[in-house]
Amino acid sequence: MATKKRHKKAKRISNRQAKTFPKKQKIEILRPKLQVDFIKGFEKVKSPAGEPAGEIKMSAVILKIAEPLIKLCGGNENRIQSTIAFSVAVWNMSMTPEDQQEDFQNKIIEQIFPTGGDAEDIGSFVYMIDLLLERKKSYFPDIHKVIVEHRLTLSGDDIHLDVMSAPIEKH
């Protein structure tokens, strides 16, 4: 008697199962208290009314100034998340008068590094701030907007950044 070979059926996923599987990993970034207080300090912030046609998107601006630091992250999602949040904070810091920028930078350093912290780590941190500020000045000197909110979505090597910004008056 000949035996019949049975072929395994390919596993199929029902529509209900497909809806429950996550398609992309979403990571939302919450602003630290220092940044929230910083944003509240802008009395002359105009309400965001949408960006005029032809104007550069702020998400592209942040990704451009953060580009060298993102490359150093090596695809590590936590580092990319921290780099974007840090770049947003430095961008907002750059919207203040230069004498206030140094005070804000010192407050950040005091919160991140303990008293008597490693000078090399502090120096690297200050270098990153200076790098971001220099890239902001060289690439986008005429953009005067504060970033009010941002949302980062990472999916593999794909970085998607949504940014809500508001124009401010030049100081």
Short mmCIF file of C-alpha atoms in Angstrom, two decimals:
data_model
loop_
_atom_site.label_atom_id
_atom_site.label_comp_id
_atom_site.label_asym_id
_atom_site.label_seq_id
_atom_site.Cartn_x
_atom_site.Cartn_y
_atom_site.Cartn_z
CA MET A 1 0.00 0.00 0.00
CA ALA A 2 1.40 3.36 -1.01
CA THR A 3 1.62 5.99 1.65
CA LYS A 4 0.54 9.47 0.81
CA LYS A 5 2.85 12.30 1.69
CA ARG A 6 1.16 14.96 3.68
CA HIS A 7 2.16 18.50 3.01
CA LYS A 8 2.19 20.86 5.89
CA LYS A 9 -0.12 23.76 5.48
CA ALA A 10 1.47 27.15 5.75
CA LYS A 11 0.47 28.86 8.93
CA ARG A 12 -1.91 31.65 8.27
CA ILE A 13 -2.65 34.56 10.50
CA SER A 14 -6.20 35.69 10.90
CA ASN A 15 -7.14 39.35 10.58
CA ARG A 16 -7.73 39.50 14.32
CA GLN A 17 -4.22 38.17 15.02
CA ALA A 18 -2.65 40.55 12.50
CA LYS A 19 -4.17 43.53 14.28
CA THR A 20 -2.69 42.50 17.62
CA PHE A 21 0.89 42.11 16.36
CA PRO A 22 2.90 45.32 16.72
CA LYS A 23 4.13 46.64 13.40
CA LYS A 24 6.50 49.36 14.57
CA GLN A 25 8.06 50.08 17.88
CA LYS A 26 7.06 53.53 19.04
CA ILE A 27 9.13 55.45 21.52
CA GLU A 28 7.80 58.65 22.96
CA ILE A 29 10.11 61.12 24.58
CA LEU A 30 8.94 63.07 27.56
CA ARG A 31 10.59 66.38 28.24
CA PRO A 32 12.54 66.72 31.46
CA LYS A 33 11.33 69.29 33.99
CA LEU A 34 14.20 71.66 33.21
CA GLN A 35 13.16 71.82 29.55
CA VAL A 36 9.48 72.36 30.46
CA ASP A 37 10.46 75.28 32.70
CA PHE A 38 12.69 76.60 29.94
CA ILE A 39 9.88 76.59 27.37
CA LYS A 40 7.55 78.38 29.81
CA GLY A 41 10.17 81.15 30.04
CA PHE A 42 9.40 82.39 26.54
CA GLU A 43 6.81 85.13 27.00
CA LYS A 44 6.89 86.16 23.35
CA VAL A 45 6.05 82.77 21.86
CA LYS A 46 3.43 83.08 19.15
CA SER A 47 0.90 80.31 18.75
CA PRO A 48 1.89 77.75 16.14
CA ALA A 49 -0.36 78.26 13.13
CA GLY A 50 1.21 75.68 10.84
CA GLU A 51 4.27 76.14 8.74
CA PRO A 52 3.95 78.19 5.55
CA ALA A 53 4.42 76.36 2.27
CA GLY A 54 8.05 76.00 1.27
CA GLU A 55 9.39 76.45 4.80
CA ILE A 56 11.81 73.83 6.09
CA LYS A 57 10.41 71.31 8.57
CA MET A 58 11.78 71.54 12.08
CA SER A 59 12.09 67.75 12.29
CA ALA A 60 14.56 67.87 9.37
CA VAL A 61 16.41 70.73 11.08
CA ILE A 62 16.89 68.76 14.31
CA LEU A 63 17.97 65.63 12.46
CA LYS A 64 20.48 67.70 10.46
CA ILE A 65 22.14 69.33 13.46
CA ALA A 66 22.18 66.03 15.38
CA GLU A 67 23.48 64.00 12.43
CA PRO A 68 27.11 63.52 13.60
CA LEU A 69 25.98 62.49 17.08
CA ILE A 70 23.34 60.10 15.71
CA LYS A 71 26.01 58.41 13.59
CA LEU A 72 28.02 57.77 16.78
CA CYS A 73 25.02 55.97 18.34
CA GLY A 74 25.56 52.90 16.18
CA GLY A 75 21.84 52.13 15.91
CA ASN A 76 21.35 51.95 19.69
CA GLU A 77 17.76 53.14 20.17
CA ASN A 78 18.29 54.49 23.69
CA ARG A 79 21.27 56.54 22.57
CA ILE A 80 19.40 57.89 19.54
CA GLN A 81 16.48 58.82 21.79
CA SER A 82 18.80 60.65 24.20
CA THR A 83 20.66 62.36 21.36
CA ILE A 84 17.45 63.74 19.84
CA ALA A 85 16.17 64.95 23.23
CA PHE A 86 19.56 66.55 23.92
CA SER A 87 19.59 68.21 20.47
CA VAL A 88 16.11 69.64 21.06
CA ALA A 89 17.20 71.05 24.43
CA VAL A 90 20.30 72.64 22.87
CA TRP A 91 18.19 74.05 20.01
CA ASN A 92 15.84 75.68 22.51
CA MET A 93 18.84 76.94 24.49
CA SER A 94 20.14 78.60 21.31
CA MET A 95 16.97 80.69 21.11
CA THR A 96 17.89 82.57 24.28
CA PRO A 97 20.30 85.52 24.49
CA GLU A 98 23.94 84.38 24.66
CA ASP A 99 24.41 85.52 28.28
CA GLN A 100 21.49 83.29 29.36
CA GLN A 101 22.78 80.33 27.31
CA GLU A 102 25.78 79.92 29.59
CA ASP A 103 23.55 79.90 32.69
CA PHE A 104 21.29 77.27 31.11
CA GLN A 105 24.30 75.17 30.13
CA ASN A 106 25.64 75.34 33.70
CA LYS A 107 22.25 74.25 35.10
CA ILE A 108 22.23 71.22 32.78
CA ILE A 109 25.77 70.27 33.80
CA GLU A 110 24.90 70.61 37.51
CA GLN A 111 21.90 68.31 37.11
CA ILE A 112 23.69 65.65 35.07
CA PHE A 113 27.11 65.52 36.70
CA PRO A 114 27.70 65.24 40.44
CA THR A 115 29.91 67.76 42.21
CA GLY A 116 33.50 66.86 41.49
CA GLY A 117 32.46 64.81 38.44
CA ASP A 118 34.93 63.53 35.87
CA ALA A 119 36.38 66.49 33.99
CA GLU A 120 36.73 64.43 30.80
CA ASP A 121 33.01 63.58 30.82
CA ILE A 122 32.06 67.21 31.42
CA GLY A 123 34.42 68.30 28.64
CA SER A 124 32.82 65.82 26.22
CA PHE A 125 29.38 67.08 27.19
CA VAL A 126 30.38 70.73 26.61
CA TYR A 127 31.96 69.71 23.28
CA MET A 128 28.64 68.17 22.17
CA ILE A 129 26.76 71.33 23.14
CA ASP A 130 29.27 73.48 21.23
CA LEU A 131 29.05 71.16 18.20
CA LEU A 132 25.24 71.41 18.09
CA LEU A 133 25.29 75.19 18.58
CA GLU A 134 27.88 75.61 15.82
CA ARG A 135 25.85 73.45 13.41
CA LYS A 136 22.73 75.46 14.26
CA LYS A 137 24.54 78.74 13.54
CA SER A 138 26.11 77.53 10.30
CA TYR A 139 23.11 75.69 8.79
CA PHE A 140 20.07 77.50 10.22
CA PRO A 141 20.99 81.01 11.44
CA ASP A 142 17.67 82.56 10.34
CA ILE A 143 15.27 80.11 12.00
CA HIS A 144 13.82 81.55 15.21
CA LYS A 145 11.48 78.92 16.61
CA VAL A 146 11.31 77.13 19.92
CA ILE A 147 10.46 73.44 19.91
CA VAL A 148 7.40 72.93 22.05
CA GLU A 149 6.98 69.18 21.65
CA HIS A 150 8.57 66.30 19.79
CA ARG A 151 7.82 62.63 19.24
CA LEU A 152 10.36 60.09 18.05
CA THR A 153 9.51 56.78 16.38
CA LEU A 154 12.27 54.26 15.69
CA SER A 155 11.78 51.25 13.47
CA GLY A 156 15.00 49.43 12.67
CA ASP A 157 17.24 51.97 10.94
CA ASP A 158 14.31 54.29 10.20
CA ILE A 159 14.08 57.43 12.35
CA HIS A 160 10.83 59.39 12.23
CA LEU A 161 10.64 62.63 14.17
CA ASP A 162 7.54 64.79 14.62
CA VAL A 163 8.17 68.29 15.93
CA MET A 164 5.78 71.00 17.02
CA SER A 165 7.40 74.41 17.10
CA ALA A 166 6.38 77.99 17.66
CA PRO A 167 8.01 81.13 16.24
CA ILE A 168 9.58 83.61 18.63
CA GLU A 169 10.69 87.17 18.22
CA LYS A 170 14.38 87.74 17.62
CA HIS A 171 16.32 88.91 20.64
#
